[in-house]
Amino acid sequence: MTEINHAERAHAVLSASGASRWMACTPSAALEKDIPDQTSVFAEEGTAAHELSEIFLMYEIGDIAKATRTRRVNKFKKENEFYSQEMEDYVLQYVDVVVEKINEAKARSEDAVILLEQRLDFSNWVPEGFGTGDVVIISDGLLEVIDLKYGKGVAVSAVDNPQLKLYGVGAYSQYEMLYDIDSVSMTIVQPRLDSISTETLLATDLVVWADNEVQPKAELAWEGEGDFVPGEHCRFCKIRSTCRARADENLAMAKYDFAEPEEIAADPQLGLNEIGKILFQADELKKWAEDIKKYALDQSEKHGKKIDGWKLVEGRSNRRYADEEKVLEKLTGNYDEDAIAPRKLKGITAMEKTIGKSQFNNLLADLVVKPSGKPTLVPETDKRPELNSTASAQADFE
Ligand code: SF4
C-alpha cells in the first residue's frame, strides 16, 4: 500500500472544508482561488496527527503487520518534529473510536468494507468537487464517514456540517451501486476537546440536500456570482482583511443604529437591552479589526508597502539574557543557587506533553485542581449553565 502525503492533499476550488463559506457567500471562492494557502503550525501539527493515526489504523485493519507498525511509529517519533507522547495519546483515543465503529460494522456485516484516506468525489453536485475522508466504513445499510480534527481551538459539530455532508454524499454516490446503503452517518472526533459528534441521515435526504441546497450555490460559486454575504464564515476566508462587504457590514455595525423608539433614543445613557445588542456585535468587530491590523502589518513589513498615515517602527521589547549559561557561571558560588535560578515545575500542558496524558492522569490526577473560572458574559445559546450572579459576587468577595 502506498503511503499518502497528508500535507499535499489536493484542494479543490470549491472544497468541502470551505463549503460553509462558499455556500453562504458564493462569490468568495472565485476570489480566494488564486491566493496561496498559508500553512500554519497548527495545520502542520494536524497533518502530523493524521499521519500517525493512519499508521495505527493500517495495523488495526490488517493492512500492515505489528512489526511494520512499530517501525513506522518509531520512524515518525524520530523524524516528525510535532511528535509528543501527548499527541500519541490523543491519536490513540481517536483510533479507539474508529476501532469501535469498525467492530460494530463487522457485527452488522462480516464483510464490512473499511477504507482509509479515501478520495471522495462529489462532483455530481459541485464542479470538480472532491475531498479526502479519513475513514469510510460500509456495512449493511449504513455508510459511515469519520473525520479526525486535531485542533483544539473551536469545537466542530458534525450536525448539519456541510463539509461532512459533502463527504457523506460523495461516498454514497461512489458506493451506492455496489452496496445497499440506506443511511449515512458522519462523525467528527476532536480528541483534544474530548468531543465526538455524529449525525446520521437517510441517504435520500442527503441527496435531496445536495440537489436543492448545494448544486445551485455551487454553480453560482463556480462562476463567481451571487451576493457577498458576511458572517461567521468570513473567519477563514483568504480575503477577509480586504473584503469590502465585510468592511461595510462592520462599519455599519460600528455606527450603532438600532432604530430605537424616540423616547429610548433620547436617553443619554444606553439601556441594558441596547448593551446586549452591542455585545453581540463587539466580538465580530474585534475579529475584523484584528484581521485588518495583521494584514496591514504584513503588507508593510513583508511586502514593503506604505499604508497611508502609518509607519513601521521597532516595537517595545524587554531585556533578556544573551547567554543564560554564562550568567549562571558568573553568579554561581557567590549567590545561593535557589535564589538566582529557582527550579520550577513544568506547567500542566507541558507536563502532559512530557509524560503523556494517561501517565499524567495515573500519577497526578489527584494533585490537579481546577479553580472556578472568572465570570464571563456569553450569549444565552451557550451550553454552560447560568451562574447565579449574587452567588458569584459573594464568591468573589470571599
Ligand atoms: S470575507 Fe466574508 S463576505 Fe467577504 S468574500 Fe470572504 S466570506 Fe464573503
mmCIF file of C-alpha atoms and ligand atoms in Angstrom:
data_model
loop_
_atom_site.group_PDB
_atom_site.id
_atom_site.type_symbol
_atom_site.label_atom_id
_atom_site.label_comp_id
_atom_site.label_asym_id
_atom_site.label_seq_id
_atom_site.Cartn_x
_atom_site.Cartn_y
_atom_site.Cartn_z
ATOM 1 C CA MET A 1 0.000 0.000 0.000
ATOM 2 C CA THR A 2 1.413 3.408 -0.906
ATOM 3 C CA GLU A 3 1.929 5.953 1.833
ATOM 4 C CA ILE A 4 -0.129 9.097 1.484
ATOM 5 C CA ASN A 5 1.370 12.544 1.710
ATOM 6 C CA HIS A 6 -1.151 14.182 4.019
ATOM 7 C CA ALA A 7 0.319 17.649 3.679
ATOM 8 C CA GLU A 8 -0.185 17.588 -0.056
ATOM 9 C CA ARG A 9 -3.826 16.533 -0.101
ATOM 10 C CA ALA A 10 -5.001 18.450 -3.135
ATOM 11 C CA HIS A 11 -7.539 21.215 -2.667
ATOM 12 C CA ALA A 12 -10.479 21.802 -4.946
ATOM 13 C CA VAL A 13 -11.612 25.354 -5.735
ATOM 14 C CA LEU A 14 -14.943 24.505 -4.165
ATOM 15 C CA SER A 15 -13.541 22.435 -1.341
ATOM 16 C CA ALA A 16 -15.638 20.566 1.196
ATOM 17 C CA SER A 17 -13.803 22.273 4.057
ATOM 18 C CA GLY A 18 -14.707 25.678 2.586
ATOM 19 C CA ALA A 19 -18.318 24.728 1.806
ATOM 20 C CA SER A 20 -19.868 26.563 4.745
ATOM 21 C CA ARG A 21 -18.228 29.696 3.320
ATOM 22 C CA TRP A 22 -18.873 29.371 -0.420
ATOM 23 C CA MET A 23 -22.427 28.193 0.220
ATOM 24 C CA ALA A 24 -23.156 31.266 2.349
ATOM 25 C CA CYS A 25 -21.138 33.742 0.255
ATOM 26 C CA THR A 26 -20.966 32.333 -3.259
ATOM 27 C CA PRO A 27 -18.519 34.848 -4.851
ATOM 28 C CA SER A 28 -15.863 34.193 -2.179
ATOM 29 C CA ALA A 29 -14.410 31.022 -3.762
ATOM 30 C CA ALA A 30 -13.515 32.701 -7.065
ATOM 31 C CA LEU A 31 -11.712 35.498 -5.198
ATOM 32 C CA GLU A 32 -9.830 33.087 -2.973
ATOM 33 C CA LYS A 33 -8.835 30.770 -5.786
ATOM 34 C CA ASP A 34 -5.501 32.368 -6.736
ATOM 35 C CA ILE A 35 -4.367 33.214 -3.229
ATOM 36 C CA PRO A 36 -1.917 30.586 -1.971
ATOM 37 C CA ASP A 37 -2.768 28.634 1.183
ATOM 38 C CA GLN A 38 -0.878 29.857 4.187
ATOM 39 C CA THR A 39 0.309 26.953 6.197
ATOM 40 C CA SER A 40 0.310 27.332 9.952
ATOM 41 C CA VAL A 41 1.987 25.397 12.693
ATOM 42 C CA PHE A 42 -1.487 24.175 13.731
ATOM 43 C CA ALA A 43 -2.176 22.843 10.226
ATOM 44 C CA GLU A 44 1.212 21.098 10.193
ATOM 45 C CA GLU A 45 0.534 19.599 13.591
ATOM 46 C CA GLY A 46 -2.852 18.361 12.324
ATOM 47 C CA THR A 47 -1.149 16.786 9.309
ATOM 48 C CA ALA A 48 1.287 15.013 11.632
ATOM 49 C CA ALA A 49 -1.559 13.670 13.793
ATOM 50 C CA HIS A 50 -3.288 12.320 10.662
ATOM 51 C CA GLU A 51 -0.091 10.601 9.564
ATOM 52 C CA LEU A 52 0.379 8.983 12.939
ATOM 53 C CA SER A 53 -3.270 7.887 13.162
ATOM 54 C CA GLU A 54 -3.034 6.277 9.757
ATOM 55 C CA ILE A 55 -0.132 4.075 10.853
ATOM 56 C CA PHE A 56 -2.151 2.792 13.826
ATOM 57 C CA LEU A 57 -5.309 2.345 11.745
ATOM 58 C CA MET A 58 -3.484 0.466 8.982
ATOM 59 C CA TYR A 59 -2.415 -2.042 11.617
ATOM 60 C CA GLU A 60 -5.924 -2.248 13.100
ATOM 61 C CA ILE A 61 -7.488 -3.118 9.760
ATOM 62 C CA GLY A 62 -4.774 -5.627 8.914
ATOM 63 C CA ASP A 63 -3.013 -3.640 6.175
ATOM 64 C CA ILE A 64 0.333 -3.807 7.954
ATOM 65 C CA ALA A 65 1.899 -6.194 10.471
ATOM 66 C CA LYS A 66 2.700 -5.249 14.064
ATOM 67 C CA ALA A 67 6.436 -5.052 13.328
ATOM 68 C CA THR A 68 5.795 -2.636 10.450
ATOM 69 C CA ARG A 69 3.575 -0.507 12.689
ATOM 70 C CA THR A 70 6.292 -0.353 15.346
ATOM 71 C CA ARG A 71 8.953 0.509 12.789
ATOM 72 C CA ARG A 72 6.823 3.245 11.221
ATOM 73 C CA VAL A 73 5.790 4.731 14.565
ATOM 74 C CA ASN A 74 9.423 4.790 15.690
ATOM 75 C CA LYS A 75 10.474 6.453 12.454
ATOM 76 C CA PHE A 76 7.689 9.004 12.912
ATOM 77 C CA LYS A 77 8.792 9.687 16.504
ATOM 78 C CA LYS A 78 12.352 10.253 15.360
ATOM 79 C CA GLU A 79 11.658 12.361 12.314
ATOM 80 C CA ASN A 80 8.481 14.322 12.993
ATOM 81 C CA GLU A 81 9.072 17.481 14.999
ATOM 82 C CA PHE A 82 5.438 17.529 16.145
ATOM 83 C CA TYR A 83 5.526 14.116 17.787
ATOM 84 C CA SER A 84 4.958 14.052 21.540
ATOM 85 C CA GLN A 85 3.616 11.409 23.892
ATOM 86 C CA GLU A 86 0.583 13.674 24.266
ATOM 87 C CA MET A 87 -0.058 13.553 20.504
ATOM 88 C CA GLU A 88 0.210 9.767 20.526
ATOM 89 C CA ASP A 89 -2.282 9.545 23.422
ATOM 90 C CA TYR A 90 -4.799 11.767 21.616
ATOM 91 C CA VAL A 91 -4.349 9.925 18.336
ATOM 92 C CA LEU A 92 -4.922 6.603 20.114
ATOM 93 C CA GLN A 93 -8.170 7.956 21.583
ATOM 94 C CA TYR A 94 -9.323 8.660 18.026
ATOM 95 C CA VAL A 95 -8.114 5.233 16.860
ATOM 96 C CA ASP A 96 -10.174 3.636 19.683
ATOM 97 C CA VAL A 97 -13.326 5.396 18.437
ATOM 98 C CA VAL A 98 -12.673 4.204 14.883
ATOM 99 C CA VAL A 99 -11.934 0.632 16.006
ATOM 100 C CA GLU A 100 -15.194 0.588 17.976
ATOM 101 C CA LYS A 101 -17.099 1.657 14.875
ATOM 102 C CA ILE A 102 -15.284 -0.940 12.771
ATOM 103 C CA ASN A 103 -16.254 -3.649 15.267
ATOM 104 C CA GLU A 104 -19.888 -2.518 15.237
ATOM 105 C CA ALA A 105 -19.856 -2.571 11.441
ATOM 106 C CA LYS A 106 -18.363 -6.067 11.401
ATOM 107 C CA ALA A 107 -21.054 -7.210 13.825
ATOM 108 C CA ARG A 108 -23.668 -5.933 11.345
ATOM 109 C CA SER A 109 -21.992 -7.472 8.314
ATOM 110 C CA GLU A 110 -18.965 -9.740 8.286
ATOM 111 C CA ASP A 111 -17.753 -8.322 5.008
ATOM 112 C CA ALA A 112 -17.837 -4.683 6.098
ATOM 113 C CA VAL A 113 -15.530 -2.527 3.969
ATOM 114 C CA ILE A 114 -13.062 -0.179 5.655
ATOM 115 C CA LEU A 115 -11.252 2.477 3.649
ATOM 116 C CA LEU A 116 -8.608 4.895 4.906
ATOM 117 C CA GLU A 117 -7.745 8.241 3.343
ATOM 118 C CA GLN A 118 -10.326 7.815 0.657
ATOM 119 C CA ARG A 119 -10.750 10.365 -2.120
ATOM 120 C CA LEU A 120 -14.440 11.254 -2.071
ATOM 121 C CA ASP A 121 -15.850 12.692 -5.236
ATOM 122 C CA PHE A 122 -18.921 14.917 -5.019
ATOM 123 C CA SER A 123 -18.551 16.437 -8.470
ATOM 124 C CA ASN A 124 -22.121 15.378 -9.348
ATOM 125 C CA TRP A 125 -23.162 18.464 -7.398
ATOM 126 C CA VAL A 126 -20.042 20.628 -7.134
ATOM 127 C CA PRO A 127 -17.797 21.295 -10.148
ATOM 128 C CA GLU A 128 -14.523 19.414 -9.645
ATOM 129 C CA GLY A 129 -15.606 18.758 -6.056
ATOM 130 C CA PHE A 130 -13.683 16.176 -4.067
ATOM 131 C CA GLY A 131 -12.220 15.757 -0.629
ATOM 132 C CA THR A 132 -10.459 13.150 1.487
ATOM 133 C CA GLY A 133 -12.352 11.055 4.017
ATOM 134 C CA ASP A 134 -10.086 9.909 6.848
ATOM 135 C CA VAL A 135 -12.112 6.725 7.370
ATOM 136 C CA VAL A 136 -15.052 5.307 5.402
ATOM 137 C CA ILE A 137 -16.854 2.204 6.675
ATOM 138 C CA ILE A 138 -19.536 0.433 4.669
ATOM 139 C CA SER A 139 -21.712 -2.222 6.266
ATOM 140 C CA ASP A 140 -25.281 -3.469 5.820
ATOM 141 C CA GLY A 141 -27.460 -0.441 5.176
ATOM 142 C CA LEU A 142 -25.026 2.061 6.690
ATOM 143 C CA LEU A 143 -22.151 4.081 5.291
ATOM 144 C CA GLU A 144 -20.014 5.922 7.829
ATOM 145 C CA VAL A 145 -17.543 8.748 7.316
ATOM 146 C CA ILE A 146 -15.216 9.613 10.200
ATOM 147 C CA ASP A 147 -13.124 12.752 10.320
ATOM 148 C CA LEU A 148 -10.280 13.495 12.745
ATOM 149 C CA LYS A 149 -9.921 17.129 13.717
ATOM 150 C CA TYR A 150 -6.790 17.618 15.762
ATOM 151 C CA GLY A 151 -7.350 21.321 16.503
ATOM 152 C CA LYS A 152 -8.414 22.432 19.934
ATOM 153 C CA GLY A 153 -9.463 25.995 19.175
ATOM 154 C CA VAL A 154 -13.132 25.580 18.403
ATOM 155 C CA ALA A 155 -15.338 22.505 18.826
ATOM 156 C CA VAL A 156 -16.713 21.495 15.429
ATOM 157 C CA SER A 157 -20.025 19.677 15.386
ATOM 158 C CA ALA A 158 -20.915 17.053 12.795
ATOM 159 C CA VAL A 159 -24.541 18.159 12.956
ATOM 160 C CA ASP A 160 -25.556 19.984 9.804
ATOM 161 C CA ASN A 161 -21.916 20.297 8.839
ATOM 162 C CA PRO A 162 -21.598 20.930 5.066
ATOM 163 C CA GLN A 163 -18.060 19.507 4.884
ATOM 164 C CA LEU A 164 -19.097 16.174 6.371
ATOM 165 C CA LYS A 165 -22.356 16.115 4.406
ATOM 166 C CA LEU A 166 -20.407 16.571 1.167
ATOM 167 C CA TYR A 167 -18.054 13.744 2.162
ATOM 168 C CA GLY A 168 -21.120 11.666 3.008
ATOM 169 C CA VAL A 169 -22.974 12.322 -0.229
ATOM 170 C CA GLY A 170 -19.754 11.836 -2.220
ATOM 171 C CA ALA A 171 -19.082 8.474 -0.563
ATOM 172 C CA TYR A 172 -22.712 7.457 -1.041
ATOM 173 C CA SER A 173 -22.691 8.280 -4.759
ATOM 174 C CA GLN A 174 -19.437 6.326 -5.182
ATOM 175 C CA TYR A 175 -20.590 3.155 -3.414
ATOM 176 C CA GLU A 176 -24.379 3.028 -3.749
ATOM 177 C CA MET A 177 -24.125 0.847 -6.866
ATOM 178 C CA LEU A 178 -22.032 -1.730 -5.051
ATOM 179 C CA TYR A 179 -23.698 -1.840 -1.639
ATOM 180 C CA ASP A 180 -27.172 -1.403 -0.137
ATOM 181 C CA ILE A 181 -26.926 1.878 1.719
ATOM 182 C CA ASP A 182 -29.969 3.384 3.473
ATOM 183 C CA SER A 183 -28.316 5.794 5.867
ATOM 184 C CA VAL A 184 -25.147 7.811 6.029
ATOM 185 C CA SER A 185 -23.527 8.552 9.345
ATOM 186 C CA MET A 186 -20.968 11.330 9.698
ATOM 187 C CA THR A 187 -18.700 11.652 12.739
ATOM 188 C CA ILE A 188 -16.143 14.218 13.837
ATOM 189 C CA VAL A 189 -13.662 13.178 16.520
ATOM 190 C CA GLN A 190 -11.818 16.009 18.243
ATOM 191 C CA PRO A 191 -9.756 14.194 20.864
ATOM 192 C CA ARG A 192 -8.121 17.281 22.338
ATOM 193 C CA LEU A 193 -11.533 18.693 23.194
ATOM 194 C CA ASP A 194 -12.853 15.295 24.252
ATOM 195 C CA SER A 195 -15.551 15.770 21.655
ATOM 196 C CA ILE A 196 -17.226 13.218 19.397
ATOM 197 C CA SER A 197 -20.269 14.258 17.421
ATOM 198 C CA THR A 198 -22.287 12.313 14.890
ATOM 199 C CA GLU A 199 -25.143 12.980 12.538
ATOM 200 C CA THR A 200 -26.958 10.180 10.743
ATOM 201 C CA LEU A 201 -29.198 10.987 7.797
ATOM 202 C CA LEU A 202 -31.185 8.970 5.330
ATOM 203 C CA ALA A 203 -29.125 8.736 2.162
ATOM 204 C CA THR A 204 -32.122 10.008 0.184
ATOM 205 C CA ASP A 205 -32.329 13.135 2.381
ATOM 206 C CA LEU A 206 -28.646 13.771 1.844
ATOM 207 C CA VAL A 207 -29.124 13.609 -1.908
ATOM 208 C CA VAL A 208 -32.117 15.980 -1.721
ATOM 209 C CA TRP A 209 -29.919 18.423 0.231
ATOM 210 C CA ALA A 210 -27.152 18.149 -2.353
ATOM 211 C CA ASP A 211 -29.619 18.627 -5.231
ATOM 212 C CA ASN A 212 -31.520 21.547 -3.749
ATOM 213 C CA GLU A 213 -29.086 23.339 -1.480
ATOM 214 C CA VAL A 214 -25.626 22.571 -2.757
ATOM 215 C CA GLN A 215 -25.855 22.371 -6.512
ATOM 216 C CA PRO A 216 -27.439 25.793 -7.212
ATOM 217 C CA LYS A 217 -24.964 27.506 -4.863
ATOM 218 C CA ALA A 218 -22.018 25.585 -6.286
ATOM 219 C CA GLU A 219 -22.958 26.731 -9.797
ATOM 220 C CA LEU A 220 -23.026 30.370 -8.674
ATOM 221 C CA ALA A 221 -19.777 29.939 -6.725
ATOM 222 C CA TRP A 222 -18.037 28.322 -9.690
ATOM 223 C CA GLU A 223 -18.971 31.317 -11.849
ATOM 224 C CA GLY A 224 -18.018 33.777 -9.097
ATOM 225 C CA GLU A 225 -21.591 35.039 -8.988
ATOM 226 C CA GLY A 226 -24.136 35.789 -6.282
ATOM 227 C CA ASP A 227 -24.133 38.174 -3.337
ATOM 228 C CA PHE A 228 -21.374 38.770 -0.857
ATOM 229 C CA VAL A 229 -22.760 37.742 2.497
ATOM 230 C CA PRO A 230 -20.526 38.451 5.503
ATOM 231 C CA GLY A 231 -20.876 36.357 8.664
ATOM 232 C CA GLU A 232 -19.149 33.854 10.934
ATOM 233 C CA HIS A 233 -17.878 32.050 7.827
ATOM 234 C CA CYS A 234 -15.576 35.014 6.962
ATOM 235 C CA ARG A 235 -13.198 33.793 9.682
ATOM 236 C CA PHE A 236 -11.060 31.651 7.372
ATOM 237 C CA CYS A 237 -11.756 33.468 4.091
ATOM 238 C CA LYS A 238 -8.500 34.399 2.373
ATOM 239 C CA ILE A 239 -9.748 37.882 1.529
ATOM 240 C CA ARG A 240 -11.261 38.566 4.943
ATOM 241 C CA SER A 241 -8.955 41.534 5.607
ATOM 242 C CA THR A 242 -9.633 43.376 2.382
ATOM 243 C CA CYS A 243 -13.222 42.322 1.679
ATOM 244 C CA ARG A 244 -15.365 45.396 1.128
ATOM 245 C CA ALA A 245 -18.633 43.661 2.023
ATOM 246 C CA ARG A 246 -17.215 42.597 5.389
ATOM 247 C CA ALA A 247 -15.835 46.104 5.991
ATOM 248 C CA ASP A 248 -19.186 47.699 5.075
ATOM 249 C CA GLU A 249 -21.017 45.360 7.409
ATOM 250 C CA ASN A 250 -18.643 46.052 10.294
ATOM 251 C CA LEU A 251 -18.561 49.801 9.756
ATOM 252 C CA ALA A 252 -22.362 49.855 9.642
ATOM 253 C CA MET A 253 -22.399 47.871 12.895
ATOM 254 C CA ALA A 254 -19.961 50.303 14.449
ATOM 255 C CA LYS A 255 -22.305 53.173 13.689
ATOM 256 C CA TYR A 256 -24.781 51.606 16.093
ATOM 257 C CA ASP A 257 -28.185 52.349 14.758
ATOM 258 C CA PHE A 258 -30.762 50.005 16.158
ATOM 259 C CA ALA A 259 -33.739 52.193 15.277
ATOM 260 C CA GLU A 260 -34.892 52.527 18.878
ATOM 261 C CA PRO A 261 -38.178 54.273 19.628
ATOM 262 C CA GLU A 262 -37.686 58.012 20.134
ATOM 263 C CA GLU A 263 -38.015 58.046 23.929
ATOM 264 C CA ILE A 264 -35.236 55.426 24.213
ATOM 265 C CA ALA A 265 -33.008 57.118 21.639
ATOM 266 C CA ALA A 266 -33.339 60.404 23.565
ATOM 267 C CA ASP A 267 -31.910 58.870 26.750
ATOM 268 C CA PRO A 268 -28.242 59.991 27.060
ATOM 269 C CA GLN A 269 -27.321 56.579 28.509
ATOM 270 C CA LEU A 270 -27.572 53.186 26.846
ATOM 271 C CA GLY A 271 -30.028 50.712 28.366
ATOM 272 C CA LEU A 272 -29.095 47.095 29.150
ATOM 273 C CA ASN A 273 -31.132 45.861 26.179
ATOM 274 C CA GLU A 274 -29.004 48.049 23.885
ATOM 275 C CA ILE A 275 -25.781 46.907 25.597
ATOM 276 C CA GLY A 276 -26.888 43.320 24.912
ATOM 277 C CA LYS A 277 -27.208 44.064 21.198
ATOM 278 C CA ILE A 278 -23.829 45.816 21.065
ATOM 279 C CA LEU A 279 -22.128 42.879 22.808
ATOM 280 C CA PHE A 280 -23.248 40.577 20.020
ATOM 281 C CA GLN A 281 -21.507 42.828 17.504
ATOM 282 C CA ALA A 282 -18.417 43.545 19.593
ATOM 283 C CA ASP A 283 -16.731 40.164 19.034
ATOM 284 C CA GLU A 284 -17.184 40.362 15.289
ATOM 285 C CA LEU A 285 -15.883 43.948 15.215
ATOM 286 C CA LYS A 286 -12.861 42.893 17.263
ATOM 287 C CA LYS A 287 -12.062 39.992 14.927
ATOM 288 C CA TRP A 288 -12.382 42.229 11.893
ATOM 289 C CA ALA A 289 -10.134 44.926 13.412
ATOM 290 C CA GLU A 290 -7.512 42.290 14.274
ATOM 291 C CA ASP A 291 -7.581 40.905 10.718
ATOM 292 C CA ILE A 292 -7.104 44.418 9.290
ATOM 293 C CA LYS A 293 -4.185 45.141 11.655
ATOM 294 C CA LYS A 294 -2.494 41.850 10.822
ATOM 295 C CA TYR A 295 -2.927 42.413 7.095
ATOM 296 C CA ALA A 296 -1.585 45.989 7.258
ATOM 297 C CA LEU A 297 1.480 44.903 9.255
ATOM 298 C CA ASP A 298 2.138 42.057 6.834
ATOM 299 C CA GLN A 299 1.897 44.391 3.808
ATOM 300 C CA SER A 300 4.179 46.913 5.417
ATOM 301 C CA GLU A 301 6.751 44.549 6.931
ATOM 302 C CA LYS A 302 6.920 41.724 4.407
ATOM 303 C CA HIS A 303 5.973 43.495 1.172
ATOM 304 C CA GLY A 304 7.410 46.970 1.801
ATOM 305 C CA LYS A 305 4.047 48.666 1.163
ATOM 306 C CA LYS A 306 3.270 52.083 2.606
ATOM 307 C CA ILE A 307 -0.029 52.324 4.472
ATOM 308 C CA ASP A 308 -1.380 55.890 4.271
ATOM 309 C CA GLY A 309 -0.813 57.719 7.541
ATOM 310 C CA TRP A 310 1.099 54.852 9.188
ATOM 311 C CA LYS A 311 4.760 53.878 9.523
ATOM 312 C CA LEU A 312 6.683 50.795 10.593
ATOM 313 C CA VAL A 313 8.772 51.209 13.752
ATOM 314 C CA GLU A 314 10.528 48.926 16.162
ATOM 315 C CA GLY A 315 8.128 47.707 18.846
ATOM 316 C CA ARG A 316 8.815 47.789 22.556
ATOM 317 C CA SER A 317 10.930 44.949 23.844
ATOM 318 C CA ASN A 318 12.059 43.526 27.175
ATOM 319 C CA ARG A 319 15.640 42.909 28.257
ATOM 320 C CA ARG A 320 16.771 39.295 28.257
ATOM 321 C CA TYR A 321 19.971 37.390 28.909
ATOM 322 C CA ALA A 322 22.154 36.891 25.850
ATOM 323 C CA ASP A 323 23.539 33.639 27.282
ATOM 324 C CA GLU A 324 21.870 32.089 30.335
ATOM 325 C CA GLU A 325 24.679 29.617 30.962
ATOM 326 C CA LYS A 326 27.280 32.380 31.182
ATOM 327 C CA VAL A 327 25.047 34.318 33.581
ATOM 328 C CA LEU A 328 24.856 31.239 35.831
ATOM 329 C CA GLU A 329 28.605 30.721 35.611
ATOM 330 C CA LYS A 330 29.243 34.274 36.819
ATOM 331 C CA LEU A 331 26.814 34.095 39.721
ATOM 332 C CA THR A 332 27.215 30.524 40.966
ATOM 333 C CA GLY A 333 29.371 30.363 44.045
ATOM 334 C CA ASN A 334 28.671 33.961 45.025
ATOM 335 C CA TYR A 335 24.907 33.625 45.481
ATOM 336 C CA ASP A 336 22.518 30.980 46.765
ATOM 337 C CA GLU A 337 21.601 28.816 43.751
ATOM 338 C CA ASP A 338 17.899 28.714 44.518
ATOM 339 C CA ALA A 339 17.822 32.496 44.796
ATOM 340 C CA ILE A 340 19.262 33.065 41.328
ATOM 341 C CA ALA A 341 17.811 30.083 39.432
ATOM 342 C CA PRO A 342 14.830 28.594 41.280
ATOM 343 C CA ARG A 343 13.819 25.217 39.912
ATOM 344 C CA LYS A 344 10.306 25.362 38.578
ATOM 345 C CA LEU A 345 7.837 22.565 37.916
ATOM 346 C CA LYS A 346 6.641 22.359 34.337
ATOM 347 C CA GLY A 347 3.108 23.641 33.735
ATOM 348 C CA ILE A 348 0.230 21.154 33.287
ATOM 349 C CA THR A 349 0.128 21.171 29.478
ATOM 350 C CA ALA A 350 3.921 20.924 29.183
ATOM 351 C CA MET A 351 3.965 18.124 31.777
ATOM 352 C CA GLU A 352 1.201 16.205 29.912
ATOM 353 C CA LYS A 353 3.290 16.557 26.794
ATOM 354 C CA THR A 354 6.379 15.225 28.537
ATOM 355 C CA ILE A 355 4.972 12.221 30.394
ATOM 356 C CA GLY A 356 1.860 11.583 28.266
ATOM 357 C CA LYS A 357 -1.785 12.175 29.127
ATOM 358 C CA SER A 358 -2.557 8.723 30.514
ATOM 359 C CA GLN A 359 0.515 8.661 32.762
ATOM 360 C CA PHE A 360 -0.318 12.192 33.860
ATOM 361 C CA ASN A 361 -3.817 11.048 34.818
ATOM 362 C CA ASN A 362 -2.484 7.955 36.624
ATOM 363 C CA LEU A 363 0.047 9.806 38.720
ATOM 364 C CA LEU A 364 -1.186 13.326 39.112
ATOM 365 C CA ALA A 365 -4.982 13.405 38.715
ATOM 366 C CA ASP A 366 -5.425 13.892 42.499
ATOM 367 C CA LEU A 367 -2.902 16.707 42.534
ATOM 368 C CA VAL A 368 -4.566 18.870 39.926
ATOM 369 C CA VAL A 369 -7.303 21.298 40.861
ATOM 370 C CA LYS A 370 -9.468 23.340 38.569
ATOM 371 C CA PRO A 371 -10.499 26.590 40.216
ATOM 372 C CA SER A 372 -13.790 28.141 39.129
ATOM 373 C CA GLY A 373 -13.356 30.279 36.032
ATOM 374 C CA LYS A 374 -13.774 34.035 36.138
ATOM 375 C CA PRO A 375 -17.394 35.020 35.389
ATOM 376 C CA THR A 376 -17.771 35.595 31.661
ATOM 377 C CA LEU A 377 -20.701 37.001 29.718
ATOM 378 C CA VAL A 378 -21.727 34.712 26.839
ATOM 379 C CA PRO A 379 -24.806 34.568 24.586
ATOM 380 C CA GLU A 380 -27.799 32.692 26.072
ATOM 381 C CA THR A 381 -27.317 29.953 23.492
ATOM 382 C CA ASP A 382 -24.012 28.884 25.144
ATOM 383 C CA LYS A 383 -24.220 25.380 26.684
ATOM 384 C CA ARG A 384 -22.709 26.254 30.069
ATOM 385 C CA PRO A 385 -25.177 26.596 32.987
ATOM 386 C CA GLU A 386 -26.028 30.119 34.054
ATOM 387 C CA LEU A 387 -24.262 31.459 37.156
ATOM 388 C CA ASN A 388 -26.247 32.964 39.941
ATOM 389 C CA SER A 389 -24.779 36.471 39.846
ATOM 390 C CA THR A 390 -25.288 37.160 43.565
ATOM 391 C CA ALA A 391 -23.572 33.894 44.487
ATOM 392 C CA SER A 392 -20.745 34.706 42.078
ATOM 393 C CA ALA A 393 -20.306 38.193 43.581
ATOM 394 C CA GLN A 394 -20.300 36.618 47.051
ATOM 395 C CA ALA A 395 -17.623 34.111 45.958
ATOM 396 C CA ASP A 396 -15.509 36.945 44.547
ATOM 397 C CA PHE A 397 -15.896 38.853 47.782
ATOM 398 C CA GLU A 398 -14.825 35.821 49.847
HETATM 399 S S1 SF4 B 1 -14.763 37.926 3.739
HETATM 400 FE FE1 SF4 B 1 -16.789 37.105 4.036
HETATM 401 S S2 SF4 B 1 -18.121 38.387 2.799
HETATM 402 FE FE2 SF4 B 1 -16.042 38.718 2.082
HETATM 403 S S3 SF4 B 1 -15.775 37.265 0.405
HETATM 404 FE FE3 SF4 B 1 -14.994 36.276 2.252
HETATM 405 S S4 SF4 B 1 -16.769 35.126 3.008
HETATM 406 FE FE4 SF4 B 1 -17.579 36.630 1.566
#
